[in-house]
Backbone as JSON, one array per atom type, in Angstrom:
{
  "sequence": "MKNIVDDVKNANPHRDLNKLLRRIAKLSEELGELNEAYLNVTSESNPKQKTWYDVREEAVDCAIVALDVALTKMPTDVDESESYYKVFEWFDRKLDKWRKNLAAQKTAVQTPDDAV",
  "N": [[132.88, -61.97, 28.56], [135.19, -63.54, 28.88], [137.02, -62.24, 27.19], [137.42, -59.82, 28.55], [138.55, -60.7, 30.97], [140.87, -61.88, 29.92], [142.1, -59.59, 28.82], [142.62, -58.04, 31.14], [144.26, -59.83, 32.5], [146.46, -59.99, 30.73], [147.31, -57.37, 30.73], [148.74, -56.92, 33.02], [151.48, -58.32, 33.42], [153.22, -58.81, 35.52], [151.99, -59.63, 37.81], [151.84, -60.69, 41.1], [151.94, -62.41, 44.27], [153.44, -60.93, 46.1], [152.9, -58.32, 45.48], [150.29, -58.03, 46.05], [149.06, -56.7, 48.26], [149.47, -54.03, 47.54], [147.82, -53.91, 45.28], [145.34, -54.32, 46.44], [145.22, -52.04, 48.04], [145.15, -50.2, 45.96], [142.66, -50.85, 44.89], [141.05, -49.99, 46.99], [141.56, -47.25, 46.8], [140.44, -46.71, 44.28], [137.78, -47.33, 44.81], [137.25, -45.31, 46.62], [137.37, -43.13, 44.88], [135.16, -43.7, 43.3], [133.13, -43.42, 45.21], [133.49, -40.68, 45.77], [132.83, -39.53, 43.27], [130.12, -40.28, 43.08], [129.05, -38.99, 45.37], [129.53, -36.33, 44.68], [128.07, -36.01, 42.26], [125.51, -36.36, 43.17], [125.18, -34.27, 44.82], [123.85, -31.07, 45.67], [125.41, -28.86, 45.01], [127.56, -29.95, 43.61], [130.54, -29.68, 43.56], [132.84, -30.5, 42.12], [131.97, -30.87, 39.62], [131.14, -33.42, 38.7], [129.85, -36.14, 36.75], [127.24, -38.54, 35.86], [128.47, -40.21, 34.13], [131.09, -40.14, 35.08], [130.73, -41.57, 37.45], [130.12, -44.13, 36.47], [132.51, -44.64, 35.08], [134.39, -44.74, 37.15], [133.4, -46.95, 38.48], [134.01, -48.95, 36.64], [136.8, -48.82, 36.76], [137.15, -49.82, 39.35], [136.2, -52.43, 38.97], [138.11, -53.47, 37.18], [140.52, -53.4, 38.69], [139.76, -55.03, 40.83], [139.37, -57.44, 39.5], [141.99, -57.88, 38.67], [143.17, -58.39, 41.15], [141.8, -60.75, 41.79], [142.88, -62.43, 39.89], [145.41, -62.95, 40.77], [147.94, -65.25, 41.6], [147.55, -67.37, 44.24], [148.87, -68.72, 47.36], [147.66, -71.22, 47.7], [147.04, -72.07, 45.18], [147.57, -74.42, 42.59], [148.93, -73.98, 40.19], [149.78, -71.17, 38.06], [147.7, -70.88, 36.23], [145.47, -71.69, 37.58], [144.2, -69.64, 39.1], [143.22, -68.12, 37.02], [141.26, -69.77, 35.74], [139.58, -70.25, 37.89], [138.44, -67.78, 38.31], [136.35, -67.6, 36.49], [134.63, -69.6, 37.45], [134.06, -68.58, 40.01], [132.89, -66.18, 39.3], [130.55, -67.01, 37.95], [129.26, -68.39, 40.06], [128.97, -66.36, 42.0], [127.5, -64.45, 40.57], [125.15, -65.88, 40.11], [124.24, -66.11, 42.76], [123.85, -63.4, 43.3], [121.83, -62.79, 41.46], [119.76, -64.39, 42.53], [119.39, -63.14, 45.01], [118.49, -60.61, 44.13], [116.12, -61.38, 42.87], [114.71, -62.35, 45.05], [114.37, -60.01, 46.49], [112.63, -58.64, 44.81], [110.36, -60.21, 44.92], [109.66, -60.16, 47.54], [107.2, -59.6, 49.95], [105.91, -56.74, 51.27], [104.62, -55.74, 54.37], [102.2, -53.56, 55.81], [103.15, -51.28, 58.45], [101.3, -51.24, 60.48], [100.01, -53.64, 60.39], [98.42, -56.54, 61.7]],
  "CA": [[133.57, -61.99, 29.85], [136.52, -64.1, 28.7], [137.88, -61.2, 26.62], [137.75, -58.85, 29.6], [139.5, -61.37, 31.87], [142.14, -61.99, 29.2], [142.7, -58.26, 28.72], [143.16, -57.67, 32.45], [145.38, -60.74, 32.77], [147.59, -59.62, 29.88], [147.73, -56.0, 31.01], [149.64, -56.91, 34.17], [152.26, -59.56, 33.38], [154.03, -58.94, 36.72], [151.09, -59.86, 38.93], [152.27, -61.75, 42.0], [151.46, -62.29, 45.65], [154.2, -59.88, 46.8], [152.31, -57.01, 45.17], [148.85, -58.11, 46.29], [148.62, -55.64, 49.16], [149.42, -52.79, 46.76], [146.64, -53.98, 44.42], [144.17, -54.13, 47.3], [145.22, -50.62, 48.36], [144.7, -49.52, 44.74], [141.21, -51.06, 44.82], [140.45, -49.07, 47.97], [141.65, -45.91, 46.22], [139.45, -46.61, 43.2], [136.47, -47.29, 45.45], [137.11, -43.95, 47.15], [137.06, -42.25, 43.75], [133.77, -43.99, 42.95], [132.32, -42.74, 46.23], [133.6, -39.24, 45.55], [132.05, -39.18, 42.07], [128.71, -40.39, 43.42], [128.68, -37.93, 46.31], [129.5, -35.06, 43.96], [126.99, -35.95, 41.28], [124.22, -36.28, 43.86], [125.2, -33.07, 45.66], [123.22, -29.89, 45.05], [126.42, -27.95, 44.47], [128.46, -30.72, 42.75], [131.7, -28.79, 43.46], [133.84, -30.97, 41.16], [131.28, -31.03, 38.33], [131.13, -34.83, 38.3], [128.65, -36.57, 36.01], [126.95, -39.96, 36.0], [129.52, -40.85, 33.35], [132.22, -40.3, 36.0], [130.39, -42.65, 38.37], [130.3, -45.38, 35.73], [133.93, -44.81, 34.77], [135.05, -45.16, 38.39], [132.95, -48.33, 38.75], [134.79, -49.81, 35.76], [138.14, -48.87, 37.35], [137.07, -50.75, 40.49], [136.06, -53.79, 38.44], [139.39, -53.9, 36.59], [141.49, -53.67, 39.75], [139.27, -56.19, 41.57], [139.67, -58.61, 38.67], [143.43, -58.07, 38.76], [143.4, -59.04, 42.44], [141.28, -62.12, 41.7], [143.75, -63.21, 39.0], [146.69, -63.18, 41.41], [148.21, -66.62, 42.05], [147.6, -67.45, 45.7], [149.68, -69.86, 47.82], [146.93, -72.49, 47.59], [146.88, -72.44, 43.77], [148.52, -75.41, 42.09], [149.77, -73.28, 39.23], [149.3, -69.83, 37.74], [146.45, -70.92, 35.47], [144.34, -72.0, 38.45], [143.46, -68.42, 39.42], [142.53, -67.7, 35.8], [140.05, -70.57, 35.53], [138.68, -70.1, 39.04], [137.71, -66.52, 38.18], [135.1, -67.88, 35.79], [133.77, -70.34, 38.37], [133.6, -67.65, 41.05], [131.99, -65.2, 38.69], [129.26, -67.67, 37.73], [128.63, -68.67, 41.35], [128.59, -65.1, 42.65], [126.44, -63.84, 39.77], [123.94, -66.64, 40.4], [123.81, -65.69, 44.1], [123.38, -62.02, 43.17], [120.51, -62.86, 40.79], [118.78, -64.93, 43.48], [119.1, -62.07, 45.98], [117.66, -59.6, 43.47], [114.8, -61.96, 42.66], [114.07, -62.41, 46.37], [113.97, -58.64, 46.84], [111.49, -58.27, 43.97], [109.18, -60.98, 45.3], [109.36, -59.98, 48.96], [105.95, -58.87, 50.19], [106.02, -55.85, 52.42], [103.37, -55.56, 55.08], [102.13, -52.25, 56.47], [103.63, -51.27, 59.82], [100.21, -51.44, 61.45], [99.36, -54.94, 60.17], [98.42, -57.42, 62.89]],
  "C": [[135.01, -62.48, 29.67], [137.48, -63.05, 28.14], [138.33, -60.19, 27.67], [138.78, -59.46, 30.55], [140.86, -61.48, 31.19], [142.85, -60.64, 29.1], [143.33, -57.83, 30.04], [144.37, -58.54, 32.78], [146.63, -60.31, 32.0], [148.12, -58.22, 30.17], [148.75, -55.93, 32.14], [150.44, -58.21, 34.21], [153.09, -59.8, 34.65], [153.19, -59.12, 37.98], [151.68, -60.96, 39.81], [151.83, -61.42, 43.42], [152.18, -61.18, 46.41], [153.62, -58.49, 46.57], [150.82, -56.96, 45.46], [148.34, -56.98, 47.19], [148.53, -54.3, 48.44], [148.18, -52.76, 45.87], [145.36, -53.76, 45.24], [144.07, -52.67, 47.73], [144.73, -49.8, 47.17], [143.19, -49.67, 44.58], [140.49, -50.14, 45.8], [140.47, -47.64, 47.46], [140.59, -45.72, 45.15], [138.03, -46.56, 43.77], [136.21, -45.92, 46.05], [136.76, -42.96, 46.05], [135.63, -42.47, 43.26], [132.82, -43.31, 43.93], [132.31, -41.23, 46.03], [132.76, -38.79, 44.36], [130.56, -39.23, 42.38], [128.26, -39.26, 44.35], [128.61, -36.57, 45.62], [128.32, -34.97, 43.02], [125.62, -35.86, 41.94], [124.14, -35.09, 44.81], [124.51, -31.93, 44.93], [124.25, -28.99, 44.4], [127.36, -28.62, 43.48], [129.75, -29.92, 42.49], [132.75, -29.22, 42.43], [133.23, -31.23, 39.78], [131.33, -32.46, 37.8], [129.81, -35.14, 37.59], [128.39, -38.05, 36.3], [127.94, -40.77, 35.18], [130.74, -41.12, 34.23], [131.97, -41.45, 36.98], [130.62, -44.0, 37.69], [131.78, -45.66, 35.45], [134.7, -45.3, 36.01], [134.65, -46.59, 38.76], [133.74, -49.31, 37.89], [136.23, -49.92, 36.29], [138.18, -49.87, 38.5], [137.01, -52.19, 40.0], [137.37, -54.31, 37.89], [140.39, -54.26, 37.68], [141.05, -54.89, 40.57], [139.56, -57.48, 40.79], [141.17, -58.91, 38.68], [143.81, -58.77, 40.06], [142.97, -60.5, 42.37], [142.17, -63.01, 40.84], [145.12, -63.51, 39.61], [146.82, -64.62, 41.88], [148.38, -66.6, 43.56], [148.4, -68.68, 46.11], [148.98, -71.21, 47.68], [146.71, -72.93, 46.14], [147.96, -73.42, 43.35], [149.48, -74.77, 41.1], [149.1, -71.96, 38.87], [147.97, -69.84, 37.0], [145.24, -71.17, 36.36], [143.53, -70.75, 38.78], [142.66, -67.94, 38.22], [141.21, -68.46, 35.63], [139.06, -70.44, 36.68], [137.88, -68.8, 38.95], [136.36, -66.76, 37.5], [134.12, -68.65, 36.68], [133.19, -69.41, 39.43], [132.6, -66.66, 40.49], [130.61, -65.82, 38.5], [128.53, -67.9, 39.04], [128.13, -67.38, 42.02], [127.46, -64.39, 41.9], [125.12, -64.55, 40.01], [123.37, -66.24, 41.76], [123.21, -64.28, 44.05], [122.0, -61.99, 42.52], [119.44, -63.35, 41.74], [118.41, -63.88, 44.52], [118.22, -61.0, 45.38], [116.25, -60.12, 43.26], [114.03, -62.02, 43.97], [113.59, -61.03, 46.8], [112.73, -58.23, 46.06], [110.23, -58.97, 44.42], [108.81, -60.83, 46.76], [108.09, -59.14, 49.11], [106.13, -58.03, 51.43], [104.64, -55.7, 53.04], [103.36, -54.18, 55.71], [102.58, -52.36, 57.92], [102.53, -51.6, 60.82], [99.48, -52.76, 61.24], [99.47, -55.81, 61.41], [98.69, -58.83, 62.48]]
}
């Protein structure tokens, strides 16, 4: 994980709050491309000949841009390194929450609709 964060951090040395809205717009664009790839690959006609590889590739694009947004120094950050270190904290916390939600879904007992 650290290598990926470092690579994204180093890839955009001009990251700043003034460009944050552009990065968020870029994330929306990438998410749209992910949706498009999924809709095409699951379509009977698949007019753009998308593959599951395309879906994964677009998901990675979304992850990179989202990480770039998360690495942006916000007004509440003490210094530029704060966003870098917080990414790891947030990732661990959010991943833990995600795991708990998945575990809860697996252990949830479904009852038949006609159960009394």
